Structure formats: C-alpha cells, structure tokens
Coordinates of N, CA and C in Angstrom, one line a residue:
E1 N 0.9 -1.2 0.0 CA 0.0 0.0 0.0 C 0.9 1.2 0.0
I2 N 0.5 2.3 -0.7 CA 1.3 3.5 -0.9 C 0.9 4.5 0.1
R3 N -0.2 4.4 0.8 CA -0.7 5.5 1.7 C 0.5 6.4 2.1
K4 N 0.7 6.9 3.1 CA 1.8 7.8 3.4 C 3.0 6.9 3.7
M5 N 4.0 7.0 2.8 CA 5.2 6.2 2.9 C 6.0 6.8 4.2
E6 N 7.2 6.4 4.4 CA 7.9 6.8 5.5 C 7.9 8.4 5.6
E7 N 7.8 8.9 6.9 CA 7.7 10.3 7.1 C 8.8 11.1 6.4
K8 N 10.0 10.5 6.2 CA 11.1 11.2 5.6 C 10.8 11.6 4.1
N9 N 9.9 10.8 3.5 CA 9.5 11.1 2.1 C 8.4 12.1 1.9
L10 N 7.8 12.6 3.0 CA 6.7 13.5 2.9 C 7.1 14.9 3.0
V11 N 6.4 15.8 2.4 CA 6.6 17.2 2.5 C 5.7 17.7 3.6
V12 N 6.3 17.8 4.8 CA 5.5 18.3 5.9 C 6.4 19.4 6.5
N13 N 6.1 19.9 7.7 CA 6.9 21.0 8.3 C 8.1 20.4 8.9
N14 N 8.8 19.4 8.3 CA 10.0 18.8 8.9 C 11.2 19.4 8.2
K15 N 12.3 18.9 8.6 CA 13.6 19.4 8.0 C 13.9 18.8 6.7
E16 N 13.3 17.7 6.4 CA 13.6 16.9 5.2 C 13.1 17.7 4.0
N17 N 13.8 17.6 2.9 CA 13.5 18.3 1.6 C 13.1 17.2 0.6
F18 N 11.8 17.1 0.3 CA 11.4 16.0 -0.6 C 12.0 16.2 -2.0
V19 N 12.2 17.5 -2.4 CA 12.7 17.7 -3.8 C 14.1 17.1 -3.8
E20 N 14.9 17.3 -2.8 CA 16.3 16.7 -2.8 C 16.2 15.2 -2.8
E21 N 15.2 14.7 -2.0 CA 15.0 13.2 -2.0 C 14.7 12.7 -3.4
L22 N 13.9 13.5 -4.1 CA 13.5 13.1 -5.5 C 14.8 13.0 -6.3
K23 N 15.7 14.0 -6.2 CA 16.9 14.1 -7.0 C 17.8 12.9 -6.7
E24 N 17.8 12.4 -5.5 CA 18.7 11.4 -5.0 C 18.2 10.0 -5.2
S25 N 16.9 9.8 -5.3 CA 16.3 8.5 -5.3 C 15.5 8.3 -6.6
H26 N 15.3 7.0 -7.0 CA 14.6 6.7 -8.2 C 13.3 6.1 -7.9
N27 N 12.9 5.8 -6.7 CA 11.7 5.1 -6.4 C 10.9 5.8 -5.3
V28 N 10.9 7.1 -5.2 CA 10.2 7.8 -4.2 C 8.8 8.0 -4.7
M29 N 7.8 7.7 -3.8 CA 6.4 8.0 -4.1 C 5.6 8.0 -2.9
F30 N 4.5 8.8 -2.9 CA 3.6 8.7 -1.8 C 2.2 9.2 -2.3
C31 N 1.2 8.8 -1.6 CA -0.2 9.1 -2.0 C -1.0 9.4 -0.7
T32 N -1.8 10.4 -0.7 CA -2.6 10.7 0.5 C -4.0 10.2 0.5
V33 N -4.4 9.5 -0.6 CA -5.7 8.9 -0.6 C -5.8 7.8 0.4
N34 N -6.8 7.7 1.2 CA -7.1 6.6 2.1 C -7.5 5.4 1.3
Q35 N -6.7 4.4 1.3 CA -6.9 3.2 0.4 C -7.5 2.0 1.2
D36 N -8.4 2.3 2.2 CA -9.0 1.2 3.0 C -10.0 0.4 2.2
E37 N -10.6 1.0 1.2 CA -11.7 0.4 0.4 C -11.1 0.0 -1.0
P38 N -11.6 -1.1 -1.5 CA -11.2 -1.6 -2.9 C -11.4 -0.5 -3.9
K39 N -12.5 0.2 -3.8 CA -12.9 1.3 -4.8 C -11.8 2.4 -4.7
A40 N -11.3 2.7 -3.6 CA -10.3 3.8 -3.4 C -8.9 3.3 -4.0
K41 N -8.6 2.0 -3.8 CA -7.4 1.4 -4.4 C -7.5 1.5 -5.9
A42 N -8.7 1.2 -6.5 CA -8.8 1.2 -7.9 C -8.6 2.7 -8.4
L43 N -9.1 3.7 -7.7 CA -9.0 5.1 -8.0 C -7.5 5.4 -8.0
V44 N -6.8 5.0 -7.0 CA -5.3 5.3 -7.0 C -4.6 4.7 -8.1
F45 N -4.9 3.4 -8.4 CA -4.2 2.7 -9.5 C -4.5 3.5 -10.8
K46 N -5.7 3.8 -11.1 CA -6.1 4.6 -12.3 C -5.3 5.9 -12.3
A47 N -5.2 6.6 -11.2 CA -4.5 7.9 -11.2 C -3.0 7.7 -11.4
M48 N -2.4 6.6 -10.9 CA -1.0 6.3 -11.1 C -0.7 5.9 -12.6
N49 N -1.6 5.1 -13.1 CA -1.4 4.5 -14.4 C -1.9 5.3 -15.6
N50 N -3.1 6.0 -15.4 CA -3.7 6.7 -16.5 C -4.6 7.8 -16.0
P51 N -4.1 8.9 -15.5 CA -4.9 10.0 -15.0 C -5.8 10.6 -16.1
S52 N -6.9 11.1 -15.6 CA -8.0 11.6 -16.6 C -7.7 12.9 -17.3
N53 N -6.8 13.8 -16.7 CA -6.6 15.1 -17.3 C -5.1 15.5 -17.1
R54 N -4.7 16.5 -18.0 CA -3.4 17.1 -17.8 C -3.5 18.4 -17.2
V55 N -2.7 18.7 -16.2 CA -2.8 20.0 -15.5 C -2.6 21.1 -16.6
A56 N -1.7 20.9 -17.5 CA -1.4 22.0 -18.5 C -2.7 22.4 -19.3
D57 N -3.7 21.5 -19.4 CA -4.9 21.9 -20.1 C -5.8 22.7 -19.2
Y58 N -5.4 23.0 -18.0 CA -6.3 23.8 -17.0 C -5.7 25.1 -16.6
I59 N -4.8 25.6 -17.4 CA -4.2 26.9 -17.2 C -5.3 28.0 -17.2
G60 N -5.3 28.8 -16.1 CA -6.4 29.8 -16.0 C -7.7 29.2 -15.4
K61 N -7.7 27.9 -15.1 CA -8.9 27.3 -14.5 C -8.6 26.9 -13.1
T62 N -9.7 26.5 -12.4 CA -9.6 26.1 -11.0 C -9.7 24.6 -10.8
I63 N -8.9 24.1 -10.0 CA -8.9 22.7 -9.5 C -9.1 22.7 -8.0
K64 N -10.0 21.9 -7.5 CA -10.2 21.8 -6.0 C -9.5 20.6 -5.5
I65 N -8.3 20.8 -4.9 CA -7.4 19.7 -4.5 C -7.9 19.1 -3.2
K66 N -8.1 17.8 -3.3 CA -8.5 17.0 -2.1 C -7.4 16.1 -1.7
D67 N -6.7 15.4 -2.6 CA -5.6 14.5 -2.3 C -4.5 14.7 -3.4
I68 N -3.4 14.0 -3.2 CA -2.3 14.1 -4.1 C -1.6 12.7 -4.2
F69 N -0.9 12.5 -5.3 CA 0.0 11.4 -5.5 C 1.2 12.0 -6.1
V70 N 2.4 11.7 -5.6 CA 3.7 12.2 -6.1 C 4.6 11.0 -6.2
E71 N 5.3 11.0 -7.4 CA 6.4 10.0 -7.5 C 7.6 10.6 -8.3
S72 N 8.7 10.0 -8.1 CA 9.9 10.5 -8.9 C 9.9 9.7 -10.2
V73 N 10.2 10.4 -11.3 CA 10.4 9.7 -12.6 C 11.7 10.2 -13.2
D74 N 12.3 9.3 -14.0 CA 13.5 9.7 -14.7 C 13.2 10.2 -16.1
I75 N 13.7 11.3 -16.5 CA 13.5 11.9 -17.8 C 14.8 12.2 -18.4
E76 N 15.0 11.9 -19.7 CA 16.2 12.2 -20.4 C 16.2 13.6 -21.0
N77 N 17.2 14.4 -20.7 CA 17.3 15.7 -21.3 C 17.6 15.6 -22.7
E78 N 16.8 16.1 -23.6 CA 17.0 15.9 -25.1 C 18.2 16.5 -25.6
E79 N 18.6 17.6 -25.0 CA 19.8 18.4 -25.4 C 21.1 17.7 -25.0
T80 N 21.1 17.2 -23.7 CA 22.4 16.7 -23.1 C 22.4 15.2 -23.1
G81 N 21.3 14.6 -23.1 CA 21.2 13.1 -22.9 C 21.3 12.7 -21.4
I82 N 21.4 13.6 -20.5 CA 21.6 13.3 -19.1 C 20.2 13.0 -18.6
I83 N 20.1 11.9 -17.7 CA 18.9 11.5 -17.1 C 18.7 12.4 -15.8
D84 N 17.5 13.0 -15.7 CA 17.2 13.8 -14.6 C 16.0 13.2 -13.9
T85 N 16.0 13.2 -12.5 CA 14.8 12.7 -11.8 C 14.0 13.9 -11.4
V86 N 12.7 13.8 -11.8 CA 11.8 15.0 -11.6 C 10.5 14.4 -10.9
P87 N 9.7 15.4 -10.3 CA 8.4 14.9 -9.7 C 7.3 14.8 -10.7
R88 N 6.6 13.7 -10.6 CA 5.3 13.5 -11.4 C 4.2 13.6 -10.4
I89 N 3.3 14.5 -10.6 CA 2.3 14.8 -9.6 C 0.9 14.5 -10.2
V90 N 0.0 13.9 -9.4 CA -1.4 13.7 -9.8 C -2.2 14.4 -8.7
L91 N -3.0 15.3 -9.1 CA -3.9 16.0 -8.1 C -5.3 15.3 -8.2
F92 N -5.9 15.1 -7.1 CA -7.3 14.5 -7.0 C -8.2 15.6 -6.6
D93 N -9.3 15.8 -7.4 CA -10.2 16.9 -7.0 C -11.3 16.3 -6.1
D94 N -12.3 17.1 -5.8 CA -13.4 16.7 -4.9 C -14.4 15.8 -5.6
N95 N -14.3 15.6 -6.9 CA -15.1 14.6 -7.7 C -14.3 13.4 -8.1
N96 N -13.1 13.2 -7.6 CA -12.2 12.1 -7.9 C -11.7 12.2 -9.4
E97 N -11.7 13.4 -10.0 CA -11.1 13.6 -11.2 C -9.6 13.7 -10.9
T98 N -8.7 13.3 -11.8 CA -7.3 13.4 -11.6 C -6.6 14.2 -12.7
Y99 N -5.5 14.9 -12.3 CA -4.8 15.9 -13.1 C -3.3 15.6 -12.9
E100 N -2.7 15.3 -14.1 CA -1.3 14.9 -14.0 C -0.4 16.0 -14.6
A101 N 0.8 16.1 -14.0 CA 1.9 17.0 -14.5 C 3.2 16.5 -14.0
V102 N 4.2 16.6 -14.9 CA 5.6 16.4 -14.5 C 6.2 17.8 -14.5
S103 N 6.3 18.4 -13.2 CA 6.6 19.8 -13.1 C 7.2 20.1 -11.8
R104 N 8.4 20.7 -11.8 CA 9.1 21.2 -10.6 C 8.3 22.4 -10.0
G105 N 7.9 23.2 -10.9 CA 7.1 24.4 -10.5 C 5.9 24.1 -9.7
L106 N 5.1 23.1 -10.3 CA 3.9 22.7 -9.6 C 4.2 22.0 -8.3
F107 N 5.3 21.2 -8.3 CA 5.7 20.6 -7.1 C 6.1 21.6 -6.0
N108 N 6.8 22.6 -6.4 CA 7.2 23.7 -5.4 C 6.0 24.4 -4.8
A109 N 5.0 24.7 -5.7 CA 3.8 25.3 -5.2 C 3.0 24.3 -4.2
L110 N 3.1 23.0 -4.6 CA 2.4 22.0 -3.7 C 3.1 21.9 -2.4
Q111 N 4.4 22.0 -2.4 CA 5.2 22.0 -1.1 C 4.8 23.1 -0.2
K112 N 4.6 24.3 -0.8 CA 4.2 25.5 0.0 C 2.8 25.3 0.5
L113 N 1.9 24.8 -0.3 CA 0.5 24.5 0.1 C 0.5 23.6 1.3
I114 N 1.3 22.5 1.2 CA 1.3 21.6 2.3 C 1.9 22.2 3.6
S115 N 2.9 23.1 3.4 CA 3.5 23.7 4.6 C 2.5 24.6 5.3
V116 N 1.6 25.2 4.6 CA 0.6 26.1 5.2 C -0.7 25.4 5.6
F117 N -1.2 24.5 4.8 CA -2.5 23.8 5.0 C -2.3 22.4 5.6
G118 N -1.1 21.9 5.7 CA -0.9 20.5 6.1 C -1.1 19.5 5.0
L119 N -0.8 18.3 5.3 CA -0.9 17.2 4.3 C -2.3 16.8 4.1
P120 N -2.7 16.6 2.8 CA -4.1 16.1 2.5 C -4.3 14.8 3.2
T121 N -5.4 14.3 3.3 CA -6.7 14.6 2.6 C -7.3 15.8 3.2
Y122 N -7.8 16.7 2.3 CA -8.5 17.9 2.8 C -10.0 17.7 2.9
D123 N -10.6 17.8 4.0 CA -12.0 17.7 4.2 C -12.7 18.7 3.3
E124 N -12.2 19.9 3.4 CA -12.7 21.0 2.5 C -11.7 21.2 1.4
P125 N -11.9 20.7 0.2 CA -10.9 20.8 -0.9 C -10.4 22.3 -1.0
I126 N -9.2 22.4 -1.4 CA -8.6 23.7 -1.6 C -8.6 24.1 -3.1
A127 N -9.2 25.2 -3.4 CA -9.4 25.6 -4.7 C -8.1 26.4 -5.1
V128 N -7.5 25.9 -6.3 CA -6.3 26.6 -6.8 C -6.5 26.9 -8.2
E129 N -5.9 28.0 -8.7 CA -6.0 28.4 -10.1 C -4.6 28.1 -10.7
I130 N -4.7 27.2 -11.7 CA -3.4 26.8 -12.4 C -2.9 28.0 -13.2
K131 N -1.6 28.2 -13.1 CA -0.9 29.3 -13.8 C 0.3 28.7 -14.6
Q132 N 0.7 29.5 -15.6 CA 2.0 29.2 -16.3 C 2.8 30.4 -16.2
K133 N 4.1 30.3 -15.7 CA 5.0 31.4 -15.6 C 6.2 31.2 -16.6
A134 N 6.6 32.3 -17.1 CA 7.8 32.3 -17.9 C 9.0 32.1 -17.1
V135 N 9.9 31.3 -17.5 CA 11.2 31.1 -16.9 C 12.3 31.1 -17.9
K136 N 13.6 31.0 -17.5 CA 14.7 31.2 -18.4 C 14.6 30.4 -19.7
K137 N 14.2 29.1 -19.6 CA 14.2 28.2 -20.8 C 12.7 27.8 -21.0
G138 N 11.8 28.7 -21.2 CA 10.4 28.3 -21.5 C 9.5 28.8 -20.5
S139 N 8.7 27.8 -19.9 CA 7.7 28.2 -18.9 C 7.6 27.0 -17.9
M140 N 6.9 27.3 -16.8 CA 6.6 26.3 -15.7 C 5.2 26.5 -15.2
L141 N 4.7 25.3 -14.8 CA 3.4 25.3 -14.2 C 3.5 25.7 -12.7
T142 N 2.4 26.4 -12.2 CA 2.3 26.7 -10.7 C 0.9 26.9 -10.4
F143 N 0.6 27.3 -9.2 CA -0.8 27.7 -8.9 C -0.9 28.7 -7.8
D144 N -2.0 29.4 -7.7 CA -2.4 30.3 -6.6 C -3.6 29.8 -6.0
I145 N -3.8 30.1 -4.7 CA -5.0 29.8 -4.0 C -6.1 30.7 -4.5
V146 N -7.3 30.2 -4.7 CA -8.4 31.1 -5.2 C -9.2 31.5 -4.0

C-alpha cells in the first residue's frame, strides 16, 4: 500500500526536503488517498497509471485539490542526454477527477501549500488556479489559492 510512505519522504513541516530526496532516489512515491476500500485502491491505480486530465490543459482554470499522488520519474534531457529525476504529480479533486503533470514548479507550489495547510486529505478541498509562468528556458506550471 502506498498510503503515506515513511515520514522522511513526505513534504511536511519537517527538516527533510522532498525535492532533494527526489533528486537522489529513483523510487520515491507517496499518496494521501485513504486506500482502505477496494474502490479507493482502484482510483489510486487509475491515477498512477492513466490520470484523466493534464494540468497543462487547465491553465487559468480552477482545480479543487482534495488529495495528491507524487512519484519520482527519470526523464532524459533531449539536449544533453543526461537523465534527470523529476516529480510527477497527480492531483485529485473533490469529484475524484485526476490531473497529471511532471513539473518542478507545480511541485514547489504543492510543497508550499502543504507547509501552510498541512498534508491532505483535505475535508474541505482547496481551490487553486493553475498558472503558467515564464522562466529562463520556456515556462513552468504553478498555482495560486483562489
């Protein structure tokens, strides 16, 4: 079961830095969905394997975050050929829709959300507006609280 993995892998108000953990490890993942019921386990599997939406398709729109799934994935840099470990995030909304992104910017915003509101599951989902910001080499996803 993936429920909350070891505390050192979670982004809470502790001293550990999950982003650094992601960079150093190749199998880091955690999920905040309570998986006590088979239906919830199926929801998590679907989110891990085939999320229903892309966060990038929701720029300027609102997502009500209830739960999250985060894992580290290896991606090859097309210019250098170097393998980089980055966060893959799946947001669960209040209707169990899932939204996927591989994005450090989104992960950084999620880290800040958790440091202020605590770790999900949120009884009252938190509404966020998805944004895209310009950065040195292109753009990055992030969000603001609505």
